[in-house]
Amino acid sequence: MDWKAVKDEVTGYLQELIRIDTTNPPGNEIEAAEYIAGVLRQQGYHPLITESAPGRGNVTARLPGGPESPLLLLGHTDVVAAQPSMWTYPPFGGELHDGYVWGRGALDMKNMVAAELMVMLLLKRQRIGLNRDIIFAATADEEAGKGNHGPGWLLDNHPQQIEAPYILTEGGGHDIRVGDRHFYTCQTGQKGICRMRIKAHGQPGHGSMPNDENAVLRLCRAVAALGRIELPMHSSTTLQAFIEGIVAGQDARMTQLLRDVLDPERSANALQQLPLDADFKAQLRALLRNTAAVTMLSAGSKINIIPGEATAWIDGRLAPGQTQESFIAELRPCIGEDIEIEVDQYSPPIEAGADTELYRTIVEVMGRHDPKASVIPTLSTGGTDAKHICPRRPETQVYGFMPYRQAPGEEEMRLIHGHDERTSVENLLFATQVLYEIVCRFGRLT
Ligand SMILES: [Zn+2]
């Protein structure tokens, strides 16, 4: 394989994708879908484009193989907004400077869409004999609101296009360092989402006559209480596997501290003592429990009127095994009985098993590409499109894996959703090679 040529080709696809502004809202992913479909057609595919709503385009393609269960390479083409004045190079320019492609989506996740597209083209060019269908899907609407126009819509309306028990998508492959060892995360689980409004009611009146039943004060008391409490710990299989993965090869003290993180009695102390960076520890703390972040407030409309109602919005995230009901039961004593709770959006936590042929293939291929590192199953605080798939198809194993090498202190991954998002072309090629090998090994006729 001429990987130098592949590098130039996949870089070109990424640049073109970045130049199509798919900021969501409104998305306008149809343009990206049509561009991708054009590339696939040139390679002899018969891509299908569907629109879940005007402009919300999804594109899928299939390479038929043998009777084993299909593998879906899934990516979203929409991106979050960018503020051009804050960028060194234009966010929708797709410019290449010093080995980096700059632009919104360079890391989340037009890079992986380009890599997965490249994998599909290579499979066809190399005439790889397959024991299973390989499906490609570049879908709309992951980044904003409820995400109703992407893979969930496809499963409801055109299930035959993307139905597969194995899925590779975003959310993993980050290179993390603990002690002198490094690891690639493979996202096998993600926290659930429970977004809610909490509402206080009170005695309305004139601003010149304060009363003790002011809705704003009631709400503020509840919000302040939420800021003070730490919800109880709920460990999970995925988090345990993550910690055990890191523990391998660490010294005795580090091993003890890491394992103590999972012990409710010792967790707080262990998190304080662990010689790891603050962001990593904050993430562990969040992964161990349900969290409730207050993100928006609304009350009153005039300076001289005490409103009868005040509202706060809570972005709740649930540890594996937790439900909407168990979460509310935890919050209730903190915010009080008189606060009304309305759930706006709920999707349950997800845990895929790491004991599958696909996971083992990922480990094996990575072992060859980076023998000093290991792959560890990872739980994520955030969600991917898995949250639209797993509730509809609970048996699906969704893995987040787009391996990126990061030197210690390198900041690339921190630029996701930030200004100056960019991807190194070397990493884009590295991930493309690894994904191609994973697909070949997992899908090849033996
Ligand atoms: Zn994403």
Coordinates of C-alpha atoms and ligand atoms in Angstrom, one line a residue:
M1 CA 0.0 0.0 0.0
D2 CA 1.3 3.5 -0.9
W3 CA 0.5 5.1 2.5
K4 CA 2.1 8.4 1.3
A5 CA -0.6 8.7 -1.4
V6 CA -3.3 7.6 1.1
K7 CA -2.2 10.4 3.4
D8 CA -2.6 13.0 0.7
E9 CA -5.9 11.6 -0.4
V10 CA -7.5 11.4 3.0
T11 CA -6.2 14.8 3.9
G12 CA -7.9 16.2 0.8
Y13 CA -11.2 14.6 1.8
L14 CA -10.9 16.2 5.3
Q15 CA -10.1 19.6 3.8
E16 CA -13.1 19.4 1.5
L17 CA -15.4 18.3 4.3
I18 CA -14.3 21.2 6.5
R19 CA -15.0 23.7 3.7
I20 CA -18.6 22.6 3.7
D21 CA -20.1 24.6 6.6
T22 CA -22.3 22.1 8.5
T23 CA -22.7 24.2 11.7
N24 CA -25.6 22.7 13.7
P25 CA -28.0 24.3 13.9
P26 CA -29.0 24.5 11.1
G27 CA -26.7 21.6 10.0
N28 CA -27.2 21.5 6.3
E29 CA -25.4 18.2 6.3
I30 CA -26.9 17.3 2.9
E31 CA -24.0 19.1 1.2
A32 CA -21.5 16.9 3.0
A33 CA -23.6 13.8 2.3
E34 CA -23.6 14.7 -1.4
Y35 CA -19.9 15.3 -1.5
I36 CA -19.2 12.0 0.2
A37 CA -21.7 10.2 -2.1
G38 CA -19.8 11.6 -5.1
V39 CA -16.5 10.2 -3.8
L40 CA -18.1 6.8 -3.1
R41 CA -19.7 6.6 -6.5
Q42 CA -16.3 7.2 -8.2
Q43 CA -15.1 4.1 -6.4
G44 CA -18.1 2.0 -7.7
Y45 CA -20.3 2.2 -4.6
H46 CA -24.0 2.9 -4.7
P47 CA -24.5 5.3 -1.8
L48 CA -27.9 6.1 -0.5
I49 CA -28.8 9.6 0.6
T50 CA -31.8 10.3 2.9
E51 CA -33.1 13.5 4.3
S52 CA -34.5 13.3 7.8
A53 CA -35.7 16.9 7.5
P54 CA -35.0 19.5 4.8
G55 CA -31.2 19.9 4.5
R56 CA -30.5 17.2 7.1
G57 CA -28.7 14.7 4.9
N58 CA -27.5 11.2 5.8
V59 CA -25.4 9.1 3.4
T60 CA -24.8 5.3 3.7
A61 CA -22.9 2.8 1.6
R62 CA -22.3 -0.9 1.9
L63 CA -19.6 -3.3 0.8
P64 CA -21.2 -6.7 0.8
G65 CA -19.3 -9.7 2.4
G66 CA -20.0 -13.1 3.9
P67 CA -22.7 -14.2 6.4
E68 CA -21.1 -12.8 9.6
S69 CA -22.8 -9.8 11.3
P70 CA -22.0 -6.5 9.7
L71 CA -19.7 -3.8 11.0
L72 CA -20.8 -0.2 10.7
L73 CA -18.3 2.7 10.4
L74 CA -20.3 5.6 11.7
G75 CA -19.6 9.3 11.8
H76 CA -21.5 12.6 12.1
T77 CA -20.9 15.4 9.6
D78 CA -22.3 18.3 11.6
V79 CA -20.1 20.5 13.7
V80 CA -20.5 23.0 16.5
A81 CA -20.4 26.8 15.8
A82 CA -17.1 28.6 15.3
Q83 CA -16.3 32.3 15.9
P84 CA -14.0 33.2 13.0
S85 CA -12.5 36.3 14.7
M86 CA -10.9 34.0 17.3
W87 CA -9.2 31.7 14.9
T88 CA -5.7 31.9 13.4
Y89 CA -6.9 30.4 10.1
P90 CA -10.5 30.5 8.9
P91 CA -12.6 27.7 10.6
F92 CA -14.2 26.7 7.3
G93 CA -11.1 27.1 5.2
G94 CA -9.6 23.6 5.6
E95 CA -6.2 25.1 5.3
L96 CA -3.0 23.0 5.7
H97 CA -0.2 24.6 7.7
D98 CA 2.9 23.0 9.1
G99 CA 1.4 19.5 8.9
Y100 CA -2.0 20.4 10.4
V101 CA -5.4 20.7 8.8
W102 CA -7.2 23.6 10.4
G103 CA -10.9 24.0 10.8
R104 CA -14.1 23.2 12.7
G105 CA -14.6 19.5 12.7
A106 CA -10.9 18.6 12.2
L107 CA -11.1 16.6 15.4
D108 CA -14.9 16.3 15.9
M109 CA -15.3 14.5 13.7
K110 CA -14.8 15.1 10.1
N111 CA -11.3 13.6 10.6
M112 CA -12.9 10.2 11.4
V113 CA -15.5 10.6 8.6
A114 CA -12.7 11.1 6.2
A115 CA -10.7 8.2 7.6
E116 CA -13.7 5.9 7.5
L117 CA -14.5 7.0 3.9
M118 CA -10.8 6.3 3.0
V119 CA -11.1 2.8 4.6
M120 CA -14.2 2.1 2.4
L121 CA -12.3 3.1 -0.7
L122 CA -9.2 1.1 0.2
L123 CA -11.3 -2.1 0.9
K124 CA -12.8 -1.8 -2.6
R125 CA -9.5 -1.0 -4.3
Q126 CA -7.6 -3.8 -2.6
R127 CA -10.4 -6.2 -3.4
I128 CA -10.5 -7.5 0.2
G129 CA -12.6 -10.6 0.5
L130 CA -15.0 -10.0 3.4
N131 CA -16.7 -12.4 5.8
R132 CA -19.2 -9.7 6.7
D133 CA -20.8 -6.5 5.2
I134 CA -18.9 -3.3 6.0
I135 CA -21.3 -0.4 6.2
F136 CA -20.4 3.3 6.1
A137 CA -22.7 6.0 7.4
A138 CA -22.1 9.7 7.7
T139 CA -25.0 11.1 9.5
A140 CA -26.6 14.4 10.6
D141 CA -27.3 16.0 13.9
E142 CA -25.1 14.8 16.6
E143 CA -24.0 18.1 18.0
A144 CA -27.1 20.0 18.9
G145 CA -30.4 19.6 20.8
K146 CA -31.9 16.1 20.9
G147 CA -30.1 14.8 17.8
N148 CA -33.2 13.5 16.2
H149 CA -32.1 13.7 12.6
G150 CA -29.2 11.2 12.6
P151 CA -28.8 7.5 13.2
G152 CA -31.8 7.3 15.5
W153 CA -34.0 8.6 12.6
L154 CA -32.3 6.1 10.2
L155 CA -33.0 3.2 12.6
D156 CA -36.6 4.2 12.8
N157 CA -37.1 4.9 9.1
H158 CA -34.5 3.0 7.1
P159 CA -33.1 0.4 9.5
Q160 CA -31.9 -1.9 6.7
Q161 CA -29.3 0.8 5.8
I162 CA -27.4 0.8 9.0
E163 CA -28.4 -2.1 11.2
A164 CA -25.3 -3.7 12.6
P165 CA -24.4 -5.3 15.9
Y166 CA -20.9 -3.8 15.8
I167 CA -20.2 -0.1 15.4
L168 CA -17.0 1.9 15.3
T169 CA -17.4 5.7 15.9
E170 CA -15.9 8.7 17.7
G171 CA -15.2 9.1 21.4
G172 CA -12.0 7.1 22.0
G173 CA -8.5 6.5 20.8
H174 CA -7.1 9.3 23.0
D175 CA -3.6 8.7 24.1
I176 CA -3.3 9.2 27.9
R177 CA -0.3 8.9 30.1
V178 CA -0.2 7.7 33.7
G179 CA 3.1 7.4 35.3
D180 CA 5.5 6.4 32.6
R181 CA 3.0 4.3 30.7
H182 CA 0.6 5.3 28.0
F183 CA -2.7 4.0 26.9
Y184 CA -5.3 4.4 24.1
T185 CA -8.8 4.7 25.3
C186 CA -11.5 2.7 23.6
Q187 CA -14.8 4.1 24.6
T188 CA -17.0 1.1 25.6
G189 CA -19.4 3.0 27.8
Q190 CA -20.9 6.4 28.3
K191 CA -22.9 8.1 31.0
G192 CA -26.6 8.6 30.5
I193 CA -28.2 12.0 30.1
C194 CA -31.1 13.4 32.2
R195 CA -31.7 17.0 31.3
M196 CA -34.3 18.7 33.4
R197 CA -36.0 21.9 34.5
I198 CA -36.4 22.6 38.2
K199 CA -39.1 25.1 39.1
A200 CA -39.8 27.0 42.3
H201 CA -43.2 28.5 42.8
G202 CA -43.9 31.3 45.2
Q203 CA -46.0 34.3 46.2
P204 CA -45.9 36.9 43.4
G205 CA -46.2 40.6 44.4
H206 CA -44.8 44.1 44.1
G207 CA -41.1 44.7 44.4
S208 CA -41.7 47.3 47.1
M209 CA -43.2 44.6 49.4
P210 CA -40.8 41.6 49.8
N211 CA -42.3 38.3 51.0
D212 CA -40.8 35.2 52.5
E213 CA -42.2 33.0 49.7
N214 CA -40.3 34.5 46.8
A215 CA -39.9 31.9 44.1
V216 CA -36.5 33.3 43.1
L217 CA -35.1 32.9 46.6
R218 CA -36.6 29.3 46.8
L219 CA -34.9 28.4 43.5
C220 CA -31.6 30.0 44.5
R221 CA -31.6 27.9 47.7
A222 CA -32.1 24.7 45.7
V223 CA -29.4 25.7 43.2
A224 CA -26.9 26.6 45.9
A225 CA -27.6 23.3 47.6
L226 CA -26.8 21.5 44.3
G227 CA -23.5 23.3 44.1
R228 CA -22.5 22.1 47.6
I229 CA -23.3 18.4 47.5
E230 CA -21.4 15.5 46.0
L231 CA -23.8 12.7 44.9
P232 CA -23.0 9.2 46.1
M233 CA -20.6 6.9 44.3
H234 CA -21.7 4.3 41.8
S235 CA -18.9 2.3 40.4
S236 CA -19.3 0.4 37.1
T237 CA -17.8 -2.5 35.2
T238 CA -16.4 -0.2 32.6
L239 CA -14.8 2.2 35.2
Q240 CA -13.3 -0.8 37.0
A241 CA -11.9 -2.2 33.8
F242 CA -10.5 1.3 33.0
I243 CA -8.7 1.5 36.4
E244 CA -7.4 -2.1 36.2
G245 CA -6.1 -1.3 32.7
I246 CA -4.1 1.6 34.0
V247 CA -3.0 -0.2 37.1
A248 CA -1.1 -2.8 35.0
G249 CA 2.6 -1.9 35.2
Q250 CA 2.3 0.9 37.8
D251 CA 4.3 0.9 41.1
A252 CA 2.7 -0.3 44.3
R253 CA 1.7 3.2 45.6
M254 CA 0.1 4.2 42.3
T255 CA -1.7 0.9 42.1
Q256 CA -3.1 1.3 45.6
L257 CA -4.2 4.9 45.0
L258 CA -5.9 4.0 41.7
R259 CA -7.8 1.1 43.2
D260 CA -8.8 3.3 46.2
V261 CA -10.5 5.7 43.8
L262 CA -13.3 3.0 43.5
D263 CA -13.6 2.6 47.2
P264 CA -16.3 5.0 48.6
E265 CA -14.4 5.2 51.9
R266 CA -11.0 6.1 50.4
S267 CA -12.0 7.7 47.1
A268 CA -11.8 11.4 48.0
N269 CA -8.4 11.0 49.7
A270 CA -7.0 8.9 46.8
L271 CA -8.1 11.5 44.3
Q272 CA -6.3 14.2 46.3
Q273 CA -3.1 12.2 46.5
L274 CA -2.9 10.8 43.0
P275 CA 0.0 12.4 41.1
L276 CA -2.2 13.0 38.0
D277 CA -3.3 16.2 36.3
A278 CA -6.3 18.0 37.7
D279 CA -8.5 17.5 34.6
F280 CA -8.0 13.8 34.7
K281 CA -8.9 13.6 38.3
A282 CA -12.0 15.8 37.8
Q283 CA -13.0 13.4 35.1
L284 CA -12.6 10.4 37.4
R285 CA -14.7 12.1 40.1
A286 CA -17.5 12.7 37.5
L287 CA -17.4 9.2 36.2
L288 CA -17.9 7.7 39.7
R289 CA -21.3 9.3 40.2
N290 CA -24.3 11.0 38.8
T291 CA -23.7 14.7 38.3
A292 CA -26.1 17.7 38.1
A293 CA -24.7 20.9 36.6
V294 CA -26.9 24.0 36.7
T295 CA -26.5 25.6 33.3
M296 CA -29.4 28.1 32.8
L297 CA -31.6 30.3 34.9
S298 CA -34.8 32.2 34.3
A299 CA -37.1 34.2 36.5
G300 CA -39.0 37.4 36.4
S301 CA -39.6 40.0 33.7
K302 CA -39.7 43.3 35.4
I303 CA -37.5 44.9 38.1
N304 CA -40.5 45.8 40.3
I305 CA -42.4 42.6 40.2
I306 CA -41.7 39.5 42.3
P307 CA -42.4 36.6 40.0
G308 CA -44.5 33.7 41.0
E309 CA -42.2 31.2 39.4
A310 CA -38.4 30.7 38.8
T311 CA -36.7 28.0 36.7
A312 CA -33.2 26.5 36.5
W313 CA -32.0 24.0 33.9
I314 CA -29.9 21.0 35.0
D315 CA -27.7 19.0 32.8
G316 CA -27.7 15.7 34.6
R317 CA -25.4 12.8 33.7
L318 CA -25.9 9.3 35.0
A319 CA -23.4 6.7 36.0
P320 CA -24.0 3.2 34.5
G321 CA -26.8 1.3 36.3
Q322 CA -28.6 4.5 37.2
T323 CA -32.0 5.7 35.9
Q324 CA -34.0 8.9 35.8
E325 CA -35.9 7.8 38.9
S326 CA -32.8 6.9 40.9
F327 CA -31.2 10.2 39.9
I328 CA -34.2 12.3 41.0
A329 CA -34.3 10.3 44.3
E330 CA -30.8 11.4 44.9
L331 CA -31.5 15.1 44.1
R332 CA -34.7 15.4 46.0
P333 CA -33.4 15.6 49.6
C334 CA -30.9 18.3 48.4
I335 CA -33.3 20.6 46.5
G336 CA -36.3 20.1 48.7
E337 CA -39.8 18.7 48.3
D338 CA -41.4 21.9 47.0
I339 CA -39.4 22.2 43.9
E340 CA -41.0 20.8 40.7
I341 CA -38.9 18.6 38.5
E342 CA -39.6 18.2 34.7
V343 CA -37.4 15.9 32.7
D344 CA -36.7 17.3 29.2
Q345 CA -34.5 14.7 27.8
Y346 CA -33.4 11.3 28.9
S347 CA -31.1 8.6 27.5
P348 CA -29.9 5.8 29.7
P349 CA -26.2 5.1 30.4
I350 CA -24.5 2.6 28.1
E351 CA -21.9 -0.1 28.7
A352 CA -20.7 -2.3 25.9
G353 CA -18.7 -5.4 26.7
A354 CA -15.0 -5.4 26.2
D355 CA -15.1 -9.2 25.7
T356 CA -15.9 -9.3 22.0
E357 CA -14.1 -10.2 18.9
L358 CA -14.1 -6.6 17.7
Y359 CA -12.6 -5.3 20.9
R360 CA -9.9 -8.0 20.8
T361 CA -9.2 -7.1 17.2
I362 CA -8.7 -3.4 18.2
V363 CA -6.3 -4.5 21.0
E364 CA -4.3 -6.8 18.7
V365 CA -4.0 -4.2 15.9
M366 CA -2.9 -1.5 18.2
G367 CA -0.4 -3.8 19.9
R368 CA 1.4 -4.0 16.6
H369 CA 1.3 -0.3 15.8
D370 CA 2.3 0.9 19.3
P371 CA 3.7 -2.0 21.3
K372 CA 4.5 0.2 24.3
A373 CA 0.9 1.2 24.8
S374 CA -2.2 -0.7 25.7
V375 CA -5.8 -0.2 24.9
I376 CA -8.1 0.2 27.8
P377 CA -11.9 0.2 27.9
T378 CA -13.2 3.7 28.9
L379 CA -16.3 5.3 30.2
S380 CA -17.1 8.8 28.9
T381 CA -18.8 11.6 30.7
G382 CA -20.2 12.8 27.4
G383 CA -22.4 11.1 24.8
T384 CA -22.0 10.1 21.2
D385 CA -24.5 8.8 18.7
A386 CA -24.5 5.6 20.6
K387 CA -27.2 7.1 22.8
H388 CA -29.5 7.0 19.8
I389 CA -28.6 3.5 18.8
C390 CA -28.3 1.5 22.0
P391 CA -31.7 2.3 23.5
R392 CA -33.2 1.1 20.1
R393 CA -30.8 -1.9 19.7
P394 CA -29.6 -2.8 23.1
E395 CA -27.5 -5.7 21.8
T396 CA -25.3 -3.4 19.8
Q397 CA -21.6 -3.0 20.7
V398 CA -20.6 0.6 20.0
Y399 CA -16.9 1.3 20.4
G400 CA -15.4 4.8 20.2
F401 CA -12.0 4.5 18.6
M402 CA -10.0 6.9 16.5
P403 CA -6.4 6.4 17.7
Y404 CA -4.3 9.6 17.9
R405 CA -0.7 9.6 19.2
Q406 CA 0.0 12.5 21.5
A407 CA 3.3 13.4 22.9
P408 CA 3.3 14.4 26.6
G409 CA 1.9 17.8 27.0
E410 CA 0.5 18.0 23.4
E411 CA -2.8 19.9 23.3
E412 CA -4.4 18.6 20.1
M413 CA -7.3 16.8 21.8
R414 CA -8.1 19.8 24.0
L415 CA -9.1 21.8 20.9
I416 CA -12.3 19.8 20.3
H417 CA -15.1 22.4 20.1
G418 CA -12.5 25.1 20.8
H419 CA -10.9 27.9 18.8
D420 CA -8.1 26.7 16.3
E421 CA -9.3 23.1 16.2
R422 CA -6.8 21.3 14.0
T423 CA -5.6 17.8 13.3
S424 CA -2.1 16.7 12.5
V425 CA -1.9 14.9 9.1
E426 CA 0.4 12.3 10.6
N427 CA -2.3 11.4 13.2
L428 CA -5.0 11.4 10.5
L429 CA -2.9 8.9 8.5
F430 CA -2.1 6.8 11.6
A431 CA -5.8 6.5 12.5
T432 CA -6.7 5.7 8.9
Q433 CA -4.1 2.9 8.8
V434 CA -5.2 1.4 12.2
L435 CA -8.9 1.6 11.3
Y436 CA -8.2 0.0 7.9
E437 CA -6.3 -2.9 9.6
I438 CA -9.0 -3.3 12.2
V439 CA -11.7 -3.6 9.6
C440 CA -9.6 -5.9 7.4
R441 CA -8.8 -8.3 10.3
F442 CA -12.3 -8.2 11.7
G443 CA -13.9 -8.5 8.3
R444 CA -11.5 -10.7 6.3
L445 CA -12.3 -14.1 5.1
T446 CA -10.1 -16.6 6.8
Ligands
ZN1 ZN -18.6 14.4 17.8

